[in-house]
GROMACS .gro file of C-alpha atoms in nm:
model
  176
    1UNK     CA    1  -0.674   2.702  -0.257
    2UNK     CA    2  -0.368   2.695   0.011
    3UNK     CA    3  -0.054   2.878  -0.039
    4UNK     CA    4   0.300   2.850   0.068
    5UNK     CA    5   0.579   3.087  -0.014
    6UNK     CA    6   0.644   2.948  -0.354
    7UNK     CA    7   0.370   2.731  -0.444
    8UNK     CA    8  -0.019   2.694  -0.524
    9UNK     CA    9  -0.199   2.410  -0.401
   10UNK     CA   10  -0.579   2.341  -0.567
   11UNK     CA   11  -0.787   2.087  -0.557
   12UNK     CA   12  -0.706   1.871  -0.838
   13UNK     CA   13  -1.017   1.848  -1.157
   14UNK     CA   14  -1.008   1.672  -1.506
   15UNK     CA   15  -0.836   1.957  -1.641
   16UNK     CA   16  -0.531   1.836  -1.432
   17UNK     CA   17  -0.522   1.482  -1.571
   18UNK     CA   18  -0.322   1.548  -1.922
   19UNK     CA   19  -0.043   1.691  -1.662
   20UNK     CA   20  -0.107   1.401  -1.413
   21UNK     CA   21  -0.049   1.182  -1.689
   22UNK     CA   22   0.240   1.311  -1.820
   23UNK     CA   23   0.403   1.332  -1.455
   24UNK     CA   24   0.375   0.985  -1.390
   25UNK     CA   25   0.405   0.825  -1.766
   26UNK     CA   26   0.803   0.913  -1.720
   27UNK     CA   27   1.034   0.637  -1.593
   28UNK     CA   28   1.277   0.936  -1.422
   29UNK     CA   29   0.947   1.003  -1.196
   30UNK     CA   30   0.918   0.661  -1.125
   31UNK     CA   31   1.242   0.531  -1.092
   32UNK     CA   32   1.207   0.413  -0.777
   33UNK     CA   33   0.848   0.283  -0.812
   34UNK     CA   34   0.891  -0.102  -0.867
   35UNK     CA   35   0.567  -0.077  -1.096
   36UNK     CA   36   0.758   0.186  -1.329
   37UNK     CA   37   0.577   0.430  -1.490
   38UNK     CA   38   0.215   0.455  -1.545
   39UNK     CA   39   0.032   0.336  -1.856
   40UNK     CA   40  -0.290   0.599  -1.952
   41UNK     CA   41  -0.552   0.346  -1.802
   42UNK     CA   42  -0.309   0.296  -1.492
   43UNK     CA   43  -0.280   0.676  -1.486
   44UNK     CA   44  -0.672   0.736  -1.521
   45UNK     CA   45  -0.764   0.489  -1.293
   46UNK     CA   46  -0.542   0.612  -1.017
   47UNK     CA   47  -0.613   0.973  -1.132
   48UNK     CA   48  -0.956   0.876  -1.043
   49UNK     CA   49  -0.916   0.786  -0.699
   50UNK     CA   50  -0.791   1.074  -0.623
   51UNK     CA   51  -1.065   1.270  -0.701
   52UNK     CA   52  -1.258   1.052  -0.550
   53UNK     CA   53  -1.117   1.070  -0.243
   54UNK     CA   54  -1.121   1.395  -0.283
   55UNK     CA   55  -1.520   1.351  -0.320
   56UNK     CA   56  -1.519   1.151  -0.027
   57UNK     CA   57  -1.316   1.314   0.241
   58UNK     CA   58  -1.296   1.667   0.170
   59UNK     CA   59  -0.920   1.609   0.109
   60UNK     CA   60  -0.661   1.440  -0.059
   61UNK     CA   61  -0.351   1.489  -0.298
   62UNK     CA   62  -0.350   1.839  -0.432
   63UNK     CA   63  -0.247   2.001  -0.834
   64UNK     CA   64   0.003   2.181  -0.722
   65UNK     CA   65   0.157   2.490  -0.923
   66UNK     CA   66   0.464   2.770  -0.859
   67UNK     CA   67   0.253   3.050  -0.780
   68UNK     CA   68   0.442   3.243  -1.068
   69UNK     CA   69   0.293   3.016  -1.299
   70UNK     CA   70  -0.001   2.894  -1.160
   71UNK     CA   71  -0.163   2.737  -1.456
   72UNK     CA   72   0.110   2.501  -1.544
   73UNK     CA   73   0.131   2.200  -1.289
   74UNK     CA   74   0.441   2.080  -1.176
   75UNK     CA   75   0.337   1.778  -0.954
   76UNK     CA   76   0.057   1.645  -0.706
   77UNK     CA   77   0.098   1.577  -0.351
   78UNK     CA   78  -0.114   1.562  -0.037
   79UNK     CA   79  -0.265   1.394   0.227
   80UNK     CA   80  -0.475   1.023   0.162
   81UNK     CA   81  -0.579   0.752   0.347
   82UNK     CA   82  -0.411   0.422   0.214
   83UNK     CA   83  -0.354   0.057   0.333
   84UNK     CA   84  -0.051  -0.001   0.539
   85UNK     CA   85  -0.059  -0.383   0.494
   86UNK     CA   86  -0.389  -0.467   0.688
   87UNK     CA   87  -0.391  -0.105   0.895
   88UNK     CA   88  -0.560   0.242   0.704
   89UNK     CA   89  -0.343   0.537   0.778
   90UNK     CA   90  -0.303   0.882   0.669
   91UNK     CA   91  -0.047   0.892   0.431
   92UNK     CA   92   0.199   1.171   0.336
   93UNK     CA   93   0.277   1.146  -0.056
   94UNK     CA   94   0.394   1.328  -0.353
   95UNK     CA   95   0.502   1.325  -0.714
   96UNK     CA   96   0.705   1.612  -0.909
   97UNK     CA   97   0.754   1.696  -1.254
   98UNK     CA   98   1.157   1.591  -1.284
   99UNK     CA   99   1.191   1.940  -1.464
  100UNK     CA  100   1.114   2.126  -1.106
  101UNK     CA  101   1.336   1.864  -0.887
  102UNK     CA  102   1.621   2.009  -0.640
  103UNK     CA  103   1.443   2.320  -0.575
  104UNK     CA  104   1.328   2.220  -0.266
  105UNK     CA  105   0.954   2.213  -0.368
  106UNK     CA  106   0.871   1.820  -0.213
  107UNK     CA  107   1.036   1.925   0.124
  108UNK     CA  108   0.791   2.219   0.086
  109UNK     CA  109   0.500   2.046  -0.019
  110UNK     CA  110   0.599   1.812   0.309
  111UNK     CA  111   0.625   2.085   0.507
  112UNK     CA  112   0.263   2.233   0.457
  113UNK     CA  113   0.094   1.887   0.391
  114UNK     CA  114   0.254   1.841   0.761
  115UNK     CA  115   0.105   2.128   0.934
  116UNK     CA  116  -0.216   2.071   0.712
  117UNK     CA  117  -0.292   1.722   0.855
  118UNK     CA  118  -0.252   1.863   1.204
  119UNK     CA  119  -0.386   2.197   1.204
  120UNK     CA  120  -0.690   2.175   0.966
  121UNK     CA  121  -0.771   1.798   0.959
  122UNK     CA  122  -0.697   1.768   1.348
  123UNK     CA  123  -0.458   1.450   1.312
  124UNK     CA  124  -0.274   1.344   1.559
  125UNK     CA  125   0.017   1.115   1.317
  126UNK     CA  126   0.112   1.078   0.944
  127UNK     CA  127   0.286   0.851   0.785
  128UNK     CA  128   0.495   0.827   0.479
  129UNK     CA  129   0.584   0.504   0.310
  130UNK     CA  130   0.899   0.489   0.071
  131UNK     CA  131   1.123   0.272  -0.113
  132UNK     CA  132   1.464   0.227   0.094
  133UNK     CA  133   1.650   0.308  -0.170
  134UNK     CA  134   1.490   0.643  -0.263
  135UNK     CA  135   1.773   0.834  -0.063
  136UNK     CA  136   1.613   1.139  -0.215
  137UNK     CA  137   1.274   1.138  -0.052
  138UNK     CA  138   1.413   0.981   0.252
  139UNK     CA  139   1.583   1.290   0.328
  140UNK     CA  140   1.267   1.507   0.238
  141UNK     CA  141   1.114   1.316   0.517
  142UNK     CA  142   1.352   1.382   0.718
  143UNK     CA  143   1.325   1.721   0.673
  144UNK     CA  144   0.999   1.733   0.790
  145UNK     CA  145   1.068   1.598   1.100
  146UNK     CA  146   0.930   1.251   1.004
  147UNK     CA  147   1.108   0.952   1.158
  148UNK     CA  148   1.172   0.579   1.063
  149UNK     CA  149   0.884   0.386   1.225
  150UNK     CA  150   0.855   0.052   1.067
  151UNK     CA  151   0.911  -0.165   0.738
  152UNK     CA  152   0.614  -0.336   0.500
  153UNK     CA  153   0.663  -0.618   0.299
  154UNK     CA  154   0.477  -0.437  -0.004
  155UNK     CA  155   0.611  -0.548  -0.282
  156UNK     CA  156   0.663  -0.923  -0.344
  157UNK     CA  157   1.021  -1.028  -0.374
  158UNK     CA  158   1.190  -0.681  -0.292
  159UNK     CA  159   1.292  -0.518   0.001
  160UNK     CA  160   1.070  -0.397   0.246
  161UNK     CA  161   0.959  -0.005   0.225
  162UNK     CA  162   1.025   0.175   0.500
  163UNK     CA  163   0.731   0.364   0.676
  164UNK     CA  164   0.797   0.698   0.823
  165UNK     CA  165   0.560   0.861   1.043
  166UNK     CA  166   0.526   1.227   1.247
  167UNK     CA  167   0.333   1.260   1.513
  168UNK     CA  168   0.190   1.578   1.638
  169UNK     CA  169   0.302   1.722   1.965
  170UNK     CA  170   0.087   1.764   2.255
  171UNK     CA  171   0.148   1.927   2.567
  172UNK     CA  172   0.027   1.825   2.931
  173UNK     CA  173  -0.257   2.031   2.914
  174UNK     CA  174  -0.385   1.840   2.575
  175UNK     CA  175  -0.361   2.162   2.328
  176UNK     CA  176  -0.105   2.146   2.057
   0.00000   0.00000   0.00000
């Protein structure tokens, strides 16, 4: 388990998936997702892959909890690797319960997902792809120091997204 000053982070199990669920069944948590909000089978499938990458690379998006309540889960977030168009990068992403919004928690999550990548996974960049009109998260990313890199032409007949990345800085002498 990792810590921050408010929150719990844990690797995510089926015991997590009714909350998952529940997260990402409600069009406020989606609103800016042009899919909308997740059916049960869209929810278990993707729910899936996240333990599976999980499985797979040691890592991924974490159940994450206020540490005063640490068995009720208020959203998942993490590190992945996902398909930038053609290119594989490691991704920056996260989803909170609506109840726990404006508290500051996603630039928090950010914020340790951040130093995460680059201190315990050794990366040297992460990236962050969002909607352009999700001012909200736009300014978490900000936050965490992540700039405006690029567009992707994700979604057919919409805007672009805009891709954010953060890259990790290195001094002369090649140490962090």
């Amino acid at each position: 388990m990792k810590y921050t000053d408010r929150l719990m982070f844990k690797t995510p199990n089926q015991e997590d998936f009714q909350r998952y669920f529940e997260i990402n069944a409600d069009p406020q948590t989606n609103l800016y997702n042009p899919y909308g909000a997740m059916s049960f089978e869209k929810a278990k499938s993707t729910f899936d892959a996240l333990t599976d990458h999980w499985r797979e690379h040691q890592f991924g998006f974490w159940a994450i909890s206020e540490k005063e309540n640490p068995d009720w889960v208020i959203g998942f977030g993490g590190l992945n690797y996902r398909l930038y168009g053609h290119v594989v990068k490691l991704n920056l992403g996260y989803r909170i319960d609506k109840d726990f919004w404006n508290k500051g928690y996603a630039t928090e999550i950010g914020m340790h997902t951040i130093q995460y990548g680059f201190e315990e996974l050794g990366q040297n960049q992460i990236f962050a792809v969002v909607r352009p009109d999700n001012l909200a998260s736009i300014k978490v990313l900000e936050k965490c120091g992540l700039e405006l890199f690029d567009e992707l032409n994700d979604i057919p007949n919409q805007k672009n997204s805009l891709i954010f990345k953060i890259q990790k800085n290195i001094d002369n002498s090649g140490q962090p």
